[in-house]
Tab-separated table of C-alpha atoms and ligand atoms in Angstrom:
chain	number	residue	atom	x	y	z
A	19	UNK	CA	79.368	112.569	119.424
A	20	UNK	CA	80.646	109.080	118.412
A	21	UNK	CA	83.523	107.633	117.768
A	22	UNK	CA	83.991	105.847	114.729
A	23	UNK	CA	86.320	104.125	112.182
A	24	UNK	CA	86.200	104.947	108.230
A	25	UNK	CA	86.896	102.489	106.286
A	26	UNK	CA	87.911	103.206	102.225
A	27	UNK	CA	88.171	100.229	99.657
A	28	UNK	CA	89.757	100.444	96.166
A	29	UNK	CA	86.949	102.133	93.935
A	30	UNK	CA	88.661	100.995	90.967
A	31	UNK	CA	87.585	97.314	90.371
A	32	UNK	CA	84.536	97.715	92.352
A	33	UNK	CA	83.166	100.517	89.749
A	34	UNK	CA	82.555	97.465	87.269
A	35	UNK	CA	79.157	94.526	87.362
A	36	UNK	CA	81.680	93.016	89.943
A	37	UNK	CA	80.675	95.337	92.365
A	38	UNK	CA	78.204	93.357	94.677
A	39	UNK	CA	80.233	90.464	94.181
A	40	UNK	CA	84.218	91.869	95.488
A	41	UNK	CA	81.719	93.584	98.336
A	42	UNK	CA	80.339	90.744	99.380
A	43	UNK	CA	83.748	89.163	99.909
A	44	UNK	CA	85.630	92.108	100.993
A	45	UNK	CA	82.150	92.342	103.743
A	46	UNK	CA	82.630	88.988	105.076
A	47	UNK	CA	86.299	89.078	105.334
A	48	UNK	CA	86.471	92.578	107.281
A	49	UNK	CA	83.607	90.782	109.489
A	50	UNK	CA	86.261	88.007	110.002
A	51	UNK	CA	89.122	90.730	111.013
A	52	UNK	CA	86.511	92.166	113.225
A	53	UNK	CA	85.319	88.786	114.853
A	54	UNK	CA	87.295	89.108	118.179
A	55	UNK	CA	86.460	92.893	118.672
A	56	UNK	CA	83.358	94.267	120.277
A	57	UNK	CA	81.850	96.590	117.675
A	58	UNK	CA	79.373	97.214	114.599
A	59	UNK	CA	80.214	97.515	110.948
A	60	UNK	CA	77.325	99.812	109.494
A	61	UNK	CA	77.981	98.974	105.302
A	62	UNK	CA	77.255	102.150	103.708
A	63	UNK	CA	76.706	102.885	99.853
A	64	UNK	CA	80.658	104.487	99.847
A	65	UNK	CA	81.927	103.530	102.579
A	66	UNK	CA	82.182	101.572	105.411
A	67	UNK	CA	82.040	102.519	109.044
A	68	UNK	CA	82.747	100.129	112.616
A	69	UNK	CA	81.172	101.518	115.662
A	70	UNK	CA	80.203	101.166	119.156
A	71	UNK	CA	83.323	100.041	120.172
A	72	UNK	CA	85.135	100.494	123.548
A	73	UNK	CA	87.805	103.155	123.313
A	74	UNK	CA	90.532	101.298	124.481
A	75	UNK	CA	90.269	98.742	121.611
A	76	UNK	CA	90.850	101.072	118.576
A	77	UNK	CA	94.266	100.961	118.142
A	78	UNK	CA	93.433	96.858	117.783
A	79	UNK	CA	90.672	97.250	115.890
A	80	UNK	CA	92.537	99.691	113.531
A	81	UNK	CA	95.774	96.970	113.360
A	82	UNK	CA	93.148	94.255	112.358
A	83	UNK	CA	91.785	95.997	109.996
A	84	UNK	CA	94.910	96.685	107.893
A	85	UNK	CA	95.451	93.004	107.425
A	86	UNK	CA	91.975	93.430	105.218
A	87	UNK	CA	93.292	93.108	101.600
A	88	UNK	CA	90.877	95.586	99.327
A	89	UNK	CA	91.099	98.282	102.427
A	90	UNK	CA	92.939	101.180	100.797
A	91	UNK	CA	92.728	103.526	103.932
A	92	UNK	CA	91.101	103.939	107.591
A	93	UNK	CA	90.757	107.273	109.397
A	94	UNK	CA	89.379	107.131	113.080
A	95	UNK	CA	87.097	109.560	113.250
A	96	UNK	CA	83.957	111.685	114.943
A	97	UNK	CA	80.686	110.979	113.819
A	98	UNK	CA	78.770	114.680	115.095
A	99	UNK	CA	75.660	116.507	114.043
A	100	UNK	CA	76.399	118.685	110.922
A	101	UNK	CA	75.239	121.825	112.397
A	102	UNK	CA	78.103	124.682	111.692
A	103	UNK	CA	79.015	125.265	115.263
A	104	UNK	CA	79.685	122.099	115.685
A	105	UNK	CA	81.834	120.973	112.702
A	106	UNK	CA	83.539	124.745	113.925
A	107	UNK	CA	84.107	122.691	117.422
A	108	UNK	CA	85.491	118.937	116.229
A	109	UNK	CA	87.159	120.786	113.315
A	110	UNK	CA	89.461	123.242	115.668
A	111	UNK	CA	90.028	120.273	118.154
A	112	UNK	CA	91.243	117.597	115.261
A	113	UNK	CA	93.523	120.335	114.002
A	114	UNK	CA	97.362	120.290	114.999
A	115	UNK	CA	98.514	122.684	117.025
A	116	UNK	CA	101.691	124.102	114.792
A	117	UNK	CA	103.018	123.643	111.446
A	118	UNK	CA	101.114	123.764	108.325
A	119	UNK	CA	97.410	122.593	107.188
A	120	UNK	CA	94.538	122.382	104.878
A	121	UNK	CA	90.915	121.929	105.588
A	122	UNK	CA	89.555	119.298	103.218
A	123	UNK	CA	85.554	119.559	103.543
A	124	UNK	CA	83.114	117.211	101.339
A	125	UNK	CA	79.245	117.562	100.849
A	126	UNK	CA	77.903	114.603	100.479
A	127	UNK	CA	74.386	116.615	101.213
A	128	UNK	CA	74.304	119.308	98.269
A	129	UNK	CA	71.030	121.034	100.334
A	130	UNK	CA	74.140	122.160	102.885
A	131	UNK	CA	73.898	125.845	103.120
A	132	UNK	CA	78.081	126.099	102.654
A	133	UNK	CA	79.392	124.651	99.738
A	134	UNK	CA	82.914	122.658	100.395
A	135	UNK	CA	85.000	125.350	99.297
A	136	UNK	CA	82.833	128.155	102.001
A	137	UNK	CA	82.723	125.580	104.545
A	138	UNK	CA	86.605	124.536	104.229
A	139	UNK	CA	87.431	128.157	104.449
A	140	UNK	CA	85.329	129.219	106.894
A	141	UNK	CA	86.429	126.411	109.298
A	142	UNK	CA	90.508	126.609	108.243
A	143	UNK	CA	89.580	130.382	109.585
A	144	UNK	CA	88.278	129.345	112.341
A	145	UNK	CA	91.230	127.066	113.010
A	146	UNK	CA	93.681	129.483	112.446
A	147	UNK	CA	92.061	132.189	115.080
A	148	UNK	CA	92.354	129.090	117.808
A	149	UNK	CA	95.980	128.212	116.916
A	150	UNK	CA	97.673	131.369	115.766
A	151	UNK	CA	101.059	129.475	115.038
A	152	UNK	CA	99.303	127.781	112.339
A	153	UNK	CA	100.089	128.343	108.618
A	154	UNK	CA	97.558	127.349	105.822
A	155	UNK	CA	99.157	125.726	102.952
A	156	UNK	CA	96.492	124.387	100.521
A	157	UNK	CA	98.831	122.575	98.036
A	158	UNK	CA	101.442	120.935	100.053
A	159	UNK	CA	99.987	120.697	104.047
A	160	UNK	CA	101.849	118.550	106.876
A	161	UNK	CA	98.122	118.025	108.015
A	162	UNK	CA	94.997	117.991	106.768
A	163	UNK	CA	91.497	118.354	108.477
A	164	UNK	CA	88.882	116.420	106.652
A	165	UNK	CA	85.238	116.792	107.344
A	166	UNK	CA	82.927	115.414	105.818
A	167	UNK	CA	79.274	116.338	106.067
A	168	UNK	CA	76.634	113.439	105.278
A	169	UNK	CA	73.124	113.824	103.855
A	170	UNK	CA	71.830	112.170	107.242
A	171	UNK	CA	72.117	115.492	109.311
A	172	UNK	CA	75.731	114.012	110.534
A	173	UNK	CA	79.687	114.804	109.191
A	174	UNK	CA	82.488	112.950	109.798
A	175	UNK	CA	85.299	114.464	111.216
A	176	UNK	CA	89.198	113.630	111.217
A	177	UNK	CA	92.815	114.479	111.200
A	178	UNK	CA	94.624	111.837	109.795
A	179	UNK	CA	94.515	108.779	107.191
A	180	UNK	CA	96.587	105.339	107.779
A	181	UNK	CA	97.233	103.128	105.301
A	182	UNK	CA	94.939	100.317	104.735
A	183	UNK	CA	96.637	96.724	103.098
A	184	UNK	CA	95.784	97.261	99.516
A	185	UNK	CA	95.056	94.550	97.181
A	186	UNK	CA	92.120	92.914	96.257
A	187	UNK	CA	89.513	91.184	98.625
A	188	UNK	CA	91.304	87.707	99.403
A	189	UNK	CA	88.727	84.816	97.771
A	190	UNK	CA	88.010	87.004	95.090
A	191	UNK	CA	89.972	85.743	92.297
A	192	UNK	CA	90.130	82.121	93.256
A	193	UNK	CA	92.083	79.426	94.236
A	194	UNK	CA	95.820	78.330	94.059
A	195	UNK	CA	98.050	76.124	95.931
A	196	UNK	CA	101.677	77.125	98.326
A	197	UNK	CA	104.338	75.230	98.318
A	198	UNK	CA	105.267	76.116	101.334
A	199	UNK	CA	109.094	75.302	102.661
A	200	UNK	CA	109.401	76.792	105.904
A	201	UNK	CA	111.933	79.058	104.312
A	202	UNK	CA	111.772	82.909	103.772
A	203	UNK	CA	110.577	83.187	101.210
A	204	UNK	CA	107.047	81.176	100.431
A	205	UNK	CA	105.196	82.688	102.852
A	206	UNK	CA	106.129	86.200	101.152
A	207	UNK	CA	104.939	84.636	97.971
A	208	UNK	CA	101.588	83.139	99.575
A	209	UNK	CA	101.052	86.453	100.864
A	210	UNK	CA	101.397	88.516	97.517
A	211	UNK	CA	98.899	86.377	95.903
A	212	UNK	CA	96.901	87.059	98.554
A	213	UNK	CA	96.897	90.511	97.726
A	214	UNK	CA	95.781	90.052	94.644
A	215	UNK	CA	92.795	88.357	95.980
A	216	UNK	CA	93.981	84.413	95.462
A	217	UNK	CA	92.911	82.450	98.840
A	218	UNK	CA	95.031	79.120	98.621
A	219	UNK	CA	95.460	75.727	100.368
A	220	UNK	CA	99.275	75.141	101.083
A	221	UNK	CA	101.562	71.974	100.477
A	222	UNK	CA	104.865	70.892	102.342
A	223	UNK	CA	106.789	68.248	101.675
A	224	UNK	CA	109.355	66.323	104.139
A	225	UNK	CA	110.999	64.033	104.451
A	226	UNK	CA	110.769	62.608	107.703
A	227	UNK	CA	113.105	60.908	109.788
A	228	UNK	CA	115.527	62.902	107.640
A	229	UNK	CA	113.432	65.888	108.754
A	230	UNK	CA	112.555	66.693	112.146
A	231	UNK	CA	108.993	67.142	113.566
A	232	UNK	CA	110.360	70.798	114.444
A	233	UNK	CA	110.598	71.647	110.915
A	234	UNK	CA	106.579	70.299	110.734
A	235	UNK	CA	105.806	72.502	113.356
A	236	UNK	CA	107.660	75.674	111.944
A	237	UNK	CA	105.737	75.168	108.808
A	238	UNK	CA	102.265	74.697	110.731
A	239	UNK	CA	103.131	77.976	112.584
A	240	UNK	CA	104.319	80.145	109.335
A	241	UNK	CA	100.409	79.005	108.127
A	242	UNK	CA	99.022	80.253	111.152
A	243	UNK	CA	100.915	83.486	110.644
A	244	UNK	CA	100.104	84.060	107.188
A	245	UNK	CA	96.120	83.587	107.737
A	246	UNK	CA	96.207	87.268	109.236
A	247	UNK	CA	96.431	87.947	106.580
A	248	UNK	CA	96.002	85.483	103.535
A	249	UNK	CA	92.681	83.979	104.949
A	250	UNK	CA	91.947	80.464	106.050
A	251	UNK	CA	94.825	77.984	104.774
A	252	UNK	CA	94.478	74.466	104.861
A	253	UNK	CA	97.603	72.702	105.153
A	254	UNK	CA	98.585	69.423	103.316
A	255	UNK	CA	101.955	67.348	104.159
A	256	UNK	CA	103.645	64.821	101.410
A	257	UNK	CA	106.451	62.605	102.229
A	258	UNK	CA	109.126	62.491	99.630
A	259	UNK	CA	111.858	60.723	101.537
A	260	UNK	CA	111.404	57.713	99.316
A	261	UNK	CA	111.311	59.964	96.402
A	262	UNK	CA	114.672	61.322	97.480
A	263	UNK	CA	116.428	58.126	99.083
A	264	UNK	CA	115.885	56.360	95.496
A	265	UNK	CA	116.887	59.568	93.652
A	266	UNK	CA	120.169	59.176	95.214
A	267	UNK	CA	120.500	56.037	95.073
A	268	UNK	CA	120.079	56.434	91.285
A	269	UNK	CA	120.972	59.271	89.781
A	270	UNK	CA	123.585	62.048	89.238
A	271	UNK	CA	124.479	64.315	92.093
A	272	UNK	CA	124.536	67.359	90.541
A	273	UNK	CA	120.755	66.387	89.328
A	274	UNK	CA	119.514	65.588	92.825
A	275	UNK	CA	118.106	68.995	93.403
A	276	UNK	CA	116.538	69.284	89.823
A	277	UNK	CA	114.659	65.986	89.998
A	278	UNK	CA	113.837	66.349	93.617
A	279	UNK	CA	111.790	69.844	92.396
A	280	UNK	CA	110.492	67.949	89.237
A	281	UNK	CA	108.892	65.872	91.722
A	282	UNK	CA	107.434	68.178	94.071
A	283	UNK	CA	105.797	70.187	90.969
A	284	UNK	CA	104.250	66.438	90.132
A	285	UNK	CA	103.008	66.313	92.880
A	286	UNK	CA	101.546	69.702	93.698
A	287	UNK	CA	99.712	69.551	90.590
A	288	UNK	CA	98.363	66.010	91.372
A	289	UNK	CA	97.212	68.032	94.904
A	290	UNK	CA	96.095	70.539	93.559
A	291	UNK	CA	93.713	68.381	91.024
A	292	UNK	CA	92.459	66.969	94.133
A	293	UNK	CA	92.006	69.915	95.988
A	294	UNK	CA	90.249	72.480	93.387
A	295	UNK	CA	93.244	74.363	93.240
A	296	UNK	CA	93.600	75.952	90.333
A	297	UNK	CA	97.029	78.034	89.753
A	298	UNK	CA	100.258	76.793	91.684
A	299	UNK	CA	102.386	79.687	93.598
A	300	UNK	CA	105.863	78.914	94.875
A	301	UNK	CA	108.373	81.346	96.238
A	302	UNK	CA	111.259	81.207	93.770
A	303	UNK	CA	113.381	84.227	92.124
A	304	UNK	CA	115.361	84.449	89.224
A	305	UNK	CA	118.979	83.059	90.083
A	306	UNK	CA	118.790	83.184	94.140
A	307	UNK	CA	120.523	79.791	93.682
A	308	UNK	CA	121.088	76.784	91.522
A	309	UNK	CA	117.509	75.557	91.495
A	310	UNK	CA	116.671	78.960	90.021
A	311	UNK	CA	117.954	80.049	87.149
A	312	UNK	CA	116.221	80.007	84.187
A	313	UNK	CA	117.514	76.414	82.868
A	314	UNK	CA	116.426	74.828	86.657
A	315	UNK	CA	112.910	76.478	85.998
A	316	UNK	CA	112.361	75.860	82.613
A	317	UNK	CA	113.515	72.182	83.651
A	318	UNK	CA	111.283	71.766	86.648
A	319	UNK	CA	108.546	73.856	85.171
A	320	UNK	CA	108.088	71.488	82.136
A	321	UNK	CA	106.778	68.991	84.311
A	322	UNK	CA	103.455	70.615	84.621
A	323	UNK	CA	102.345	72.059	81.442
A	324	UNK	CA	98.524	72.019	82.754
A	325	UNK	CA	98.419	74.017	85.561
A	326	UNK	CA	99.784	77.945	85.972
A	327	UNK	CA	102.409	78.345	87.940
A	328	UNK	CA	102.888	82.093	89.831
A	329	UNK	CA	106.366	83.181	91.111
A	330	UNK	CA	105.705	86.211	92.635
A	331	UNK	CA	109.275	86.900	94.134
A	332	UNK	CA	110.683	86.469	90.489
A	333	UNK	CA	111.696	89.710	90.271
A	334	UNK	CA	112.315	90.694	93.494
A	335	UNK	CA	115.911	90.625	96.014
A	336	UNK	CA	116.369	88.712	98.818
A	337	UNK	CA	115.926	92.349	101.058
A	338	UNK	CA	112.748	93.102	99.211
A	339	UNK	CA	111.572	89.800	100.737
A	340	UNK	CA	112.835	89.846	103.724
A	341	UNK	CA	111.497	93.242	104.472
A	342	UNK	CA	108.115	91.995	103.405
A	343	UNK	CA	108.811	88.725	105.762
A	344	UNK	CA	109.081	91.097	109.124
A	345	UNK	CA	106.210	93.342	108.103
A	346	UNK	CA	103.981	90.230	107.949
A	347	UNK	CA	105.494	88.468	111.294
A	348	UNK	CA	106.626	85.464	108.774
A	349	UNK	CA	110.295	85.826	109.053
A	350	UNK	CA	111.061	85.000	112.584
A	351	UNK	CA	109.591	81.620	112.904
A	352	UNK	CA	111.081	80.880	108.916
A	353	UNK	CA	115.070	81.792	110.189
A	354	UNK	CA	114.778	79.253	113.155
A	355	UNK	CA	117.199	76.794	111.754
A	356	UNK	CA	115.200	73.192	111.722
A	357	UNK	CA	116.346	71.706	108.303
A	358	UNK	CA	114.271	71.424	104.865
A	359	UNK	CA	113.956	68.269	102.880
A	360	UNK	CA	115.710	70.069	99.998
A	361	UNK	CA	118.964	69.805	102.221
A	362	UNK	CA	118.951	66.375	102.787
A	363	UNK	CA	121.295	64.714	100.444
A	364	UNK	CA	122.684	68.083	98.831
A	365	UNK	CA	125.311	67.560	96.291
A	366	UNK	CA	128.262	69.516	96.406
A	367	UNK	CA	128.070	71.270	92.487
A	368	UNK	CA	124.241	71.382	92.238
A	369	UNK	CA	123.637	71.654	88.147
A	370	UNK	CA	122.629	75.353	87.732
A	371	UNK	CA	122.541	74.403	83.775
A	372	UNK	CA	119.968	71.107	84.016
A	373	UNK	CA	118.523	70.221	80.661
A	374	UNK	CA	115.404	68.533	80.335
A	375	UNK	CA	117.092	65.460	78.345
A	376	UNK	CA	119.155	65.043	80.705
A	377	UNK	CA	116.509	65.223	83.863
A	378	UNK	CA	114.561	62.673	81.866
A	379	UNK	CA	117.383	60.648	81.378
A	380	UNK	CA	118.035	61.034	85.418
A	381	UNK	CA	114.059	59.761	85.754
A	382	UNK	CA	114.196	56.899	83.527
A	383	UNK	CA	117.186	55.471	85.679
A	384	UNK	CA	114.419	54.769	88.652
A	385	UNK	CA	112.288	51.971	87.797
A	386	UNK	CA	109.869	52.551	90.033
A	387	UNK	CA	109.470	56.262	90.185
A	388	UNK	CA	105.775	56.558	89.504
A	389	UNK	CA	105.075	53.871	91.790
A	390	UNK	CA	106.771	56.233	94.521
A	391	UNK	CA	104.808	59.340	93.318
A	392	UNK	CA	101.316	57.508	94.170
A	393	UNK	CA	103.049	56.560	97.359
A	394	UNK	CA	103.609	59.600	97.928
A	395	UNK	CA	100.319	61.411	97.247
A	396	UNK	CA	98.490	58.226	99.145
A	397	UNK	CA	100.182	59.319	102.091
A	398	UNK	CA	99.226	63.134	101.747
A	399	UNK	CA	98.072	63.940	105.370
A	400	UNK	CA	96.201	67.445	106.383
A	401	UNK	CA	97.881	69.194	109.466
A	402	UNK	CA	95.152	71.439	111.513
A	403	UNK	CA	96.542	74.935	111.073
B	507	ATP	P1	112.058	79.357	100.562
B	507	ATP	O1	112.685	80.475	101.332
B	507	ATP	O2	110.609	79.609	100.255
B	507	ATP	O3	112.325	78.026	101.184
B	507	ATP	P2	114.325	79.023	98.906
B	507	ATP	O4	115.017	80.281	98.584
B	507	ATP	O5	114.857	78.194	99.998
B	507	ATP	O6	112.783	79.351	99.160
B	507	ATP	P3	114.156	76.688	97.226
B	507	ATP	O7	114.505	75.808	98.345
B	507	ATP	O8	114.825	76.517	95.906
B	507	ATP	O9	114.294	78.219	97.554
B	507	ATP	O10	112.629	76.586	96.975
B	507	ATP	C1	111.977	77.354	96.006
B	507	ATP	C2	110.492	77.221	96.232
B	507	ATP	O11	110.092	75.847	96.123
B	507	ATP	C3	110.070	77.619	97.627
B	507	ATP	O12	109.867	79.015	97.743
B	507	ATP	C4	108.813	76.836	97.800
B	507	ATP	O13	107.724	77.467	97.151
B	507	ATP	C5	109.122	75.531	97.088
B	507	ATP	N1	109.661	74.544	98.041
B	507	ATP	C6	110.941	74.268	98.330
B	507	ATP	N2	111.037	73.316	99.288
B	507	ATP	C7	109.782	72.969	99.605
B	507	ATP	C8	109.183	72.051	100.545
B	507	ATP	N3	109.920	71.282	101.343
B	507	ATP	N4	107.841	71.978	100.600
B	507	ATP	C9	107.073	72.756	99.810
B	507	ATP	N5	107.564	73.641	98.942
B	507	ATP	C10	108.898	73.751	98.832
B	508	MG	MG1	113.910	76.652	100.977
């Protein structure tokens, strides 16, 4: 007998030519999960399977697993010989001991003298005679046995399935680019992207002395955090304090916040160009505040026409994100209160109505605004993760 761990990936977008190519990523990245553990991954045509691991590491070894984007489920399981009076044994001791159940038995060997139906009947039989307060309920169970019985002369036996993360291998469908506050919600964004299989570099602006060095360190943290996840992140830093100082020097209060975004999309995209990234993802949704209804975004969005920009939150309330933010271990480290450049200077009537004349208008009144753009990007520094 051996103790092992089944691993299930989508089947869905691997059934296509893309097959070899979302395994080969989805491979390397469960390797990656798996790098701190003490164990084999045995890659199997269906399947995948980690093994010879030390008992008292599987509950770890099962948690780092479901950070694995394109793992749709896990079952820890017995890997025994096939032979009947043994599936009989594993089968009766993986069952529950009240309450209701099914036996669900596949043959992946069709030379099996049982076929699954026999073999799930004969063994739910079996498990009813050892645990008489049993009931069998084949259409609506509170448990389920599953064995599975291999064309290698071994089955697989288990009595429960947890929830892998979902999603799509992360690095499979390319790269973007986070602008990354520190807030709540950004991270949440990086990380649905990630599900979809986008790995990305992340960008935070500041505006230091205005900013503290605490609020750089937050952000460098909520990158750590989010590579359980999201993959490796590289982590850029811009300072806009210029940028800002001349913006309110200039222009229109109620403006500040508009032009101070129309900047920061500049720039990303300039980033972004430089970096390979191709697809910007920010953490905005429809009307949280001023800088996002659907006059701020159409306004700040217009600024880079070239470039996709995802907003994965659009749609989504503030609960809906935090509740993502404290399943991914984001949302402590983005409430400690160490202040964002978007608060320095905040006017007291932000415009929630900004037209793009007008936000042109507000540019043209700073002479040297491109000037303080290249500034900016020339002093883009990268801040080890
Ligand atoms: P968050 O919780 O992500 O900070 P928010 O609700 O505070 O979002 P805004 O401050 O309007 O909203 O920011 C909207 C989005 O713009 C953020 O989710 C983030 O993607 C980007 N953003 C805002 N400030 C910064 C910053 N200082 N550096 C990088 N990106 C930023
Ligand atoms: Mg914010």
């Amino acid at each position: 007998m051996k103790n092992v761990i089944v691993i299930r990936y989508g089947e869905l977008y691997l059934k296509g030519k893309n097959r070899n190519y979302f395994e080969r990523i989805l491979i390397k990245n469960i390797r990656h999960a798996l790098k701190n553990h003490t164990c084999k991954l045995e890659v199997g045509r269906s399947r995948y399977l980690v093994t010879d691991y030390d008992m008292a590491q599987e509950a770890a070894i099962v948690q780092s697993l479901q950070t694995v984007f394109g793992i749709y489920s896990l079952s820890v399981a017995v890997c025994i010989p096939n032979d009947y009076q043994t599936l009989e044994q594993y089968a009766v001791a993986a069952a529950p001991r009240e309450g209701t159940f099914r036996v669900n038995a596949h043959r992946g060997d069709k030379r099996y003298p049982y076929t699954s139906v026999t073999l799930a009947a004969k063994l739910g039989e079996a498990i009813l005679s050892a645990h008489p307060s049993l009931q069998v309920d084949l259409h609506n169970p509170q448990h389920t046995v599953w064995v599975d019985v291999r064309e290698n002369g071994t089955a697989y036996v288990y009595g429960s399935v947890q929830e892998g993360a979902g999603g799509m291998p992360v690095g499979c469908a390319g790269k973007g680019l986070l602008l990354l506050s520190g807030g709540i919600d950004s991270p949440v964004a990086g990380y649905m992207m990630a599900k979809r299989g986008l790995c990305f570099d992340a960008i935070h602006f500041h505006s230091y002395p205005y900013t503290s060095e605490r609020a750089k360190e937050k952000v460098i943290r909520l990158a750590a955090q989010m590579q359980k996840y999201c993959g490796k992140i590289r982590l850029f830093s811009i300072p806009v304090t210029k940028i800002q100082e001349e913006i309110h020097a200039r222009c229109t209060d109620s403006y500040m916040i508009t032009l101070l975004r129309r900047a920061m999309m500049r720039l990303a995209e300039k980033t972004a160009q430089r970096f390979h990234c191709d697809c910007l993802i920010n953490g905005e949704s429809l009307g949280q505040v001023a800088s996002q209804t659907l006059e701020s975004i159409t306004v700040t969005n217009a600024t880079v026409p070239n470039i996709p920009v995802f907003r994965p939150l659009i749609g989504m309330d503030k609960q809906e994100i935090i509740d993502i933010a404290q399943k991914i271990d984001t949302y402590e480290t983005s409430v400690l209160p160490y202040e964002d450049c978007c608060t320095v200077f905040l006017p007291d009537s932000p415009a929630t109505r900004p037209t793009l004349r007008r936000a042109e208008e507000e540019e043209s009144k700073m002479e040297n605004y491109e000037e303080l753009l290249s500034e900016a990007l020339e002093n883009l520094e990268i801040l080890t993760v």
